């Protein structure tokens, strides 16, 4: 299955929090979008890997993504090395996306920046024909493939975006997808330990960040991204 967009997250829920509304909007345009979680989030204070597996599946159905996979890398301890890069390359060559979305370039959780660089490096390496890969269970050699664009969504830290996407009308879908992770976020009836992301303030911040970015470009809601190279437009009228 060839996808238009492949979104990577170090943990289940990273993609939803960072760019869930953008994904929902692109799917509404008929784009095929997939999500790849690098870990199962097994070191998370709340819930468990098994619970988060189910939550990720539920969230994928809400967003309407075409595929969702988990690399099962070690939460907290995966590294950006050849072994992990080759596994990401296999996934990129499997789905051949034009656009890759990945974690924030700098963030509170150490896995986010690590995941960001790992996926970015793998996107480049995936285009090198002399790197041979076979997808697990398949006897066919994969063809080289390099995505045209790599964009990094924004997470805990308020990184200044290089561009923002108008997601007005899709914030409710994003919130619904995030709420699928009921073990992780605010729940007044939960007896689990409190974490930085389980507070009311954090959950509210998802909406008010989108509203603030939207305010800056004159729309209701927006999501921000950073880029690794210059963005190009055909004309000034392409800008919102």
C-alpha positions as a Python dict, from the first residue, in 0.01 Angstrom:
ca = {
    (1, 'X'): (0, 0, 0),
    (2, 'X'): (145, 334, -102),
    (3, 'X'): (66, 615, 139),
    (4, 'X'): (69, 989, 82),
    (5, 'X'): (175, 1065, 439),
    (6, 'X'): (347, 852, 703),
    (7, 'X'): (350, 994, 1058),
    (8, 'X'): (599, 859, 1311),
    (9, 'X'): (576, 897, 1688),
    (10, 'X'): (812, 774, 1959),
    (11, 'X'): (509, 675, 2168),
    (12, 'X'): (144, 599, 2098),
    (13, 'X'): (-39, 936, 2126),
    (14, 'X'): (258, 1149, 2007),
    (15, 'X'): (115, 1176, 1658),
    (16, 'X'): (-236, 1259, 1778),
    (17, 'X'): (-110, 1531, 2012),
    (18, 'X'): (133, 1680, 1762),
    (19, 'X'): (-53, 1667, 1433),
    (20, 'X'): (-384, 1483, 1478),
    (21, 'X'): (-592, 1762, 1325),
    (22, 'X'): (-361, 1795, 1025),
    (23, 'X'): (-390, 1423, 962),
    (24, 'X'): (-769, 1436, 991),
    (25, 'X'): (-779, 1724, 742),
    (26, 'X'): (-554, 1548, 491),
    (27, 'X'): (-766, 1233, 513),
    (28, 'X'): (-1075, 1446, 441),
    (29, 'X'): (-901, 1548, 115),
    (30, 'X'): (-873, 1181, 21),
    (31, 'X'): (-508, 1139, 120),
    (32, 'X'): (-391, 802, 250),
    (33, 'X'): (-218, 841, 586),
    (34, 'X'): (-41, 588, 806),
    (35, 'X'): (98, 603, 1159),
    (36, 'X'): (404, 422, 1294),
    (37, 'X'): (470, 418, 1668),
    (38, 'X'): (832, 346, 1757),
    (39, 'X'): (757, 203, 2103),
    (40, 'X'): (456, 74, 2293),
    (41, 'X'): (508, 336, 2565),
    (42, 'X'): (574, 61, 2816),
    (43, 'X'): (764, 287, 3056),
    (44, 'X'): (471, 526, 3092),
    (45, 'X'): (363, 588, 3452),
    (46, 'X'): (-4, 526, 3373),
    (47, 'X'): (-161, 234, 3195),
    (48, 'X'): (35, -47, 3031),
    (49, 'X'): (168, -147, 2691),
    (50, 'X'): (-136, -368, 2635),
    (51, 'X'): (-378, -88, 2724),
    (52, 'X'): (-196, 157, 2499),
    (53, 'X'): (-207, -93, 2211),
    (54, 'X'): (-586, -93, 2234),
    (55, 'X'): (-602, 284, 2271),
    (56, 'X'): (-381, 333, 1965),
    (57, 'X'): (-608, 109, 1758),
    (58, 'X'): (-915, 300, 1876),
    (59, 'X'): (-753, 633, 1793),
    (60, 'X'): (-654, 510, 1447),
    (61, 'X'): (-1017, 422, 1376),
    (62, 'X'): (-1130, 767, 1489),
    (63, 'X'): (-880, 944, 1263),
    (64, 'X'): (-948, 707, 975),
    (65, 'X'): (-585, 625, 898),
    (66, 'X'): (-513, 356, 640),
    (67, 'X'): (-252, 173, 849),
    (68, 'X'): (-98, 179, 1195),
    (69, 'X'): (205, -22, 1303),
    (70, 'X'): (431, -43, 1607),
    (71, 'X'): (807, -97, 1577),
    (72, 'X'): (828, -226, 1936),
    (73, 'X'): (1155, -47, 2001),
    (74, 'X'): (1257, -19, 2367),
    (75, 'X'): (1079, 274, 2531),
    (76, 'X'): (1334, 515, 2674),
    (77, 'X'): (1632, 318, 2548),
    (78, 'X'): (1613, 297, 2169),
    (79, 'X'): (1901, 469, 1993),
    (80, 'X'): (1977, 616, 1653),
    (81, 'X'): (2202, 342, 1519),
    (82, 'X'): (2223, 119, 1212),
    (83, 'X'): (1995, -150, 1354),
    (84, 'X'): (1711, 92, 1427),
    (85, 'X'): (1767, 293, 1109),
    (86, 'X'): (1733, -19, 895),
    (87, 'X'): (1401, -104, 1058),
    (88, 'X'): (1267, 244, 986),
    (89, 'X'): (1400, 223, 629),
    (90, 'X'): (1201, -97, 579),
    (91, 'X'): (884, 83, 689),
    (92, 'X'): (949, 382, 465),
    (93, 'X'): (1012, 157, 166),
    (94, 'X'): (704, -46, 246),
    (95, 'X'): (468, 253, 237),
    (96, 'X'): (665, 492, 8),
    (97, 'X'): (519, 815, 150),
    (98, 'X'): (565, 1151, -19),
    (99, 'X'): (559, 1324, 321),
    (100, 'X'): (692, 1204, 656),
    (101, 'X'): (583, 1365, 982),
    (102, 'X'): (791, 1298, 1292),
    (103, 'X'): (859, 1404, 1648),
    (104, 'X'): (968, 1746, 1767),
    (105, 'X'): (1335, 1827, 1715),
    (106, 'X'): (1372, 1917, 2085),
    (107, 'X'): (1141, 1831, 2371),
    (108, 'X'): (1097, 1744, 2737),
    (109, 'X'): (1093, 1366, 2679),
    (110, 'X'): (1429, 1232, 2560),
    (111, 'X'): (1262, 987, 2320),
    (112, 'X'): (1107, 1268, 2118),
    (113, 'X'): (1430, 1426, 1995),
    (114, 'X'): (1585, 1081, 1952),
    (115, 'X'): (1290, 962, 1748),
    (116, 'X'): (1295, 1281, 1543),
    (117, 'X'): (1659, 1238, 1440),
    (118, 'X'): (1627, 862, 1390),
    (119, 'X'): (1337, 896, 1147),
    (120, 'X'): (1494, 1192, 968),
    (121, 'X'): (1822, 1005, 915),
    (122, 'X'): (1635, 695, 797),
    (123, 'X'): (1442, 902, 543),
    (124, 'X'): (1771, 1003, 381),
    (125, 'X'): (1926, 658, 398),
    (126, 'X'): (1613, 499, 255),
    (127, 'X'): (1691, 666, -78),
    (128, 'X'): (2031, 500, -111),
    (129, 'X'): (2011, 209, -355),
    (130, 'X'): (2309, 25, -208),
    (131, 'X'): (2129, -28, 123),
    (132, 'X'): (1952, -362, 78),
    (133, 'X'): (1640, -441, 280),
    (134, 'X'): (1370, -702, 284),
    (135, 'X'): (1053, -649, 482),
    (136, 'X'): (994, -916, 748),
    (137, 'X'): (830, -1224, 598),
    (138, 'X'): (886, -1105, 240),
    (139, 'X'): (1143, -1257, 5),
    (140, 'X'): (1147, -956, -227),
    (141, 'X'): (1415, -691, -202),
    (142, 'X'): (1268, -348, -139),
    (143, 'X'): (1321, -61, -380),
    (144, 'X'): (1494, 254, -257),
    (145, 'X'): (1255, 533, -162),
    (146, 'X'): (1315, 879, -20),
    (147, 'X'): (1021, 1095, 95),
    (148, 'X'): (1005, 1437, -67),
    (149, 'X'): (941, 1619, 260),
    (150, 'X'): (1015, 1564, 630),
    (151, 'X'): (822, 1784, 872),
    (152, 'X'): (851, 1786, 1251),
    (153, 'X'): (544, 1853, 1463),
    (154, 'X'): (558, 2041, 1794),
    (155, 'X'): (503, 1875, 2132),
    (156, 'X'): (565, 1985, 2491),
    (157, 'X'): (800, 2276, 2425),
    (158, 'X'): (675, 2585, 2247),
    (159, 'X'): (910, 2562, 1952),
    (160, 'X'): (868, 2840, 1697),
    (161, 'X'): (708, 2681, 1388),
    (162, 'X'): (844, 2733, 1038),
    (163, 'X'): (492, 2699, 902),
    (164, 'X'): (143, 2636, 1037),
    (165, 'X'): (-150, 2446, 892),
    (166, 'X'): (-505, 2577, 916),
    (167, 'X'): (-693, 2294, 1087),
    (168, 'X'): (-1017, 2481, 1156),
    (169, 'X'): (-1303, 2234, 1169),
    (170, 'X'): (-1079, 1939, 1260),
    (171, 'X'): (-981, 2014, 1621),
    (172, 'X'): (-1277, 1815, 1755),
    (173, 'X'): (-1159, 1507, 1566),
    (174, 'X'): (-812, 1556, 1714),
    (175, 'X'): (-952, 1584, 2067),
    (176, 'X'): (-1165, 1273, 2014),
    (177, 'X'): (-858, 1079, 1899),
    (178, 'X'): (-658, 1198, 2202),
    (179, 'X'): (-939, 1100, 2438),
    (180, 'X'): (-906, 744, 2309),
    (181, 'X'): (-596, 732, 2532),
    (182, 'X'): (-805, 741, 2845),
    (183, 'X'): (-527, 585, 3053),
    (184, 'X'): (-292, 876, 2985),
    (185, 'X'): (-487, 1198, 3015),
    (186, 'X'): (-713, 1377, 3261),
    (187, 'X'): (-967, 1150, 3426),
    (188, 'X'): (-1114, 1268, 3758),
    (189, 'X'): (-1206, 910, 3847),
    (190, 'X'): (-861, 762, 3784),
    (191, 'X'): (-658, 629, 4077),
    (192, 'X'): (-339, 623, 3871),
    (193, 'X'): (-46, 850, 3972),
    (194, 'X'): (-58, 1203, 3836),
    (195, 'X'): (180, 1292, 3554),
    (196, 'X'): (259, 1615, 3366),
    (197, 'X'): (18, 1513, 3087),
    (198, 'X'): (-269, 1392, 3308),
    (199, 'X'): (-359, 1740, 3433),
    (200, 'X'): (-656, 1948, 3320),
    (201, 'X'): (-411, 2222, 3224),
    (202, 'X'): (-225, 1996, 2981),
    (203, 'X'): (-541, 1874, 2813),
    (204, 'X'): (-669, 2231, 2780),
    (205, 'X'): (-332, 2338, 2638),
    (206, 'X'): (-389, 2121, 2331),
    (207, 'X'): (-684, 2340, 2237),
    (208, 'X'): (-544, 2675, 2336),
    (209, 'X'): (-216, 2618, 2152),
    (210, 'X'): (-413, 2539, 1836),
    (211, 'X'): (-631, 2846, 1892),
    (212, 'X'): (-327, 3068, 1948),
    (213, 'X'): (-149, 2945, 1634),
    (214, 'X'): (-475, 2993, 1447),
    (215, 'X'): (-507, 3346, 1583),
    (216, 'X'): (-167, 3433, 1441),
    (217, 'X'): (-276, 3347, 1087),
    (218, 'X'): (-634, 3464, 1120),
    (219, 'X'): (-814, 3130, 1149),
    (220, 'X'): (-978, 2931, 1430),
    (221, 'X'): (-717, 2659, 1484),
    (222, 'X'): (-377, 2567, 1347),
    (223, 'X'): (-93, 2319, 1404),
    (224, 'X'): (274, 2409, 1371),
    (225, 'X'): (567, 2230, 1210),
    (226, 'X'): (940, 2283, 1164),
    (227, 'X'): (1135, 2194, 851),
    (228, 'X'): (1486, 2078, 769),
    (229, 'X'): (1523, 2281, 450),
    (230, 'X'): (1359, 2579, 285),
    (231, 'X'): (995, 2561, 190),
    (232, 'X'): (912, 2661, -166),
    (233, 'X'): (590, 2804, -307),
    (234, 'X'): (484, 2866, -666),
    (235, 'X'): (355, 3215, -595),
    (236, 'X'): (287, 3456, -312),
    (237, 'X'): (-81, 3371, -336),
    (238, 'X'): (-4, 3022, -203),
    (239, 'X'): (42, 3175, 141),
    (240, 'X'): (-255, 3204, 375),
}
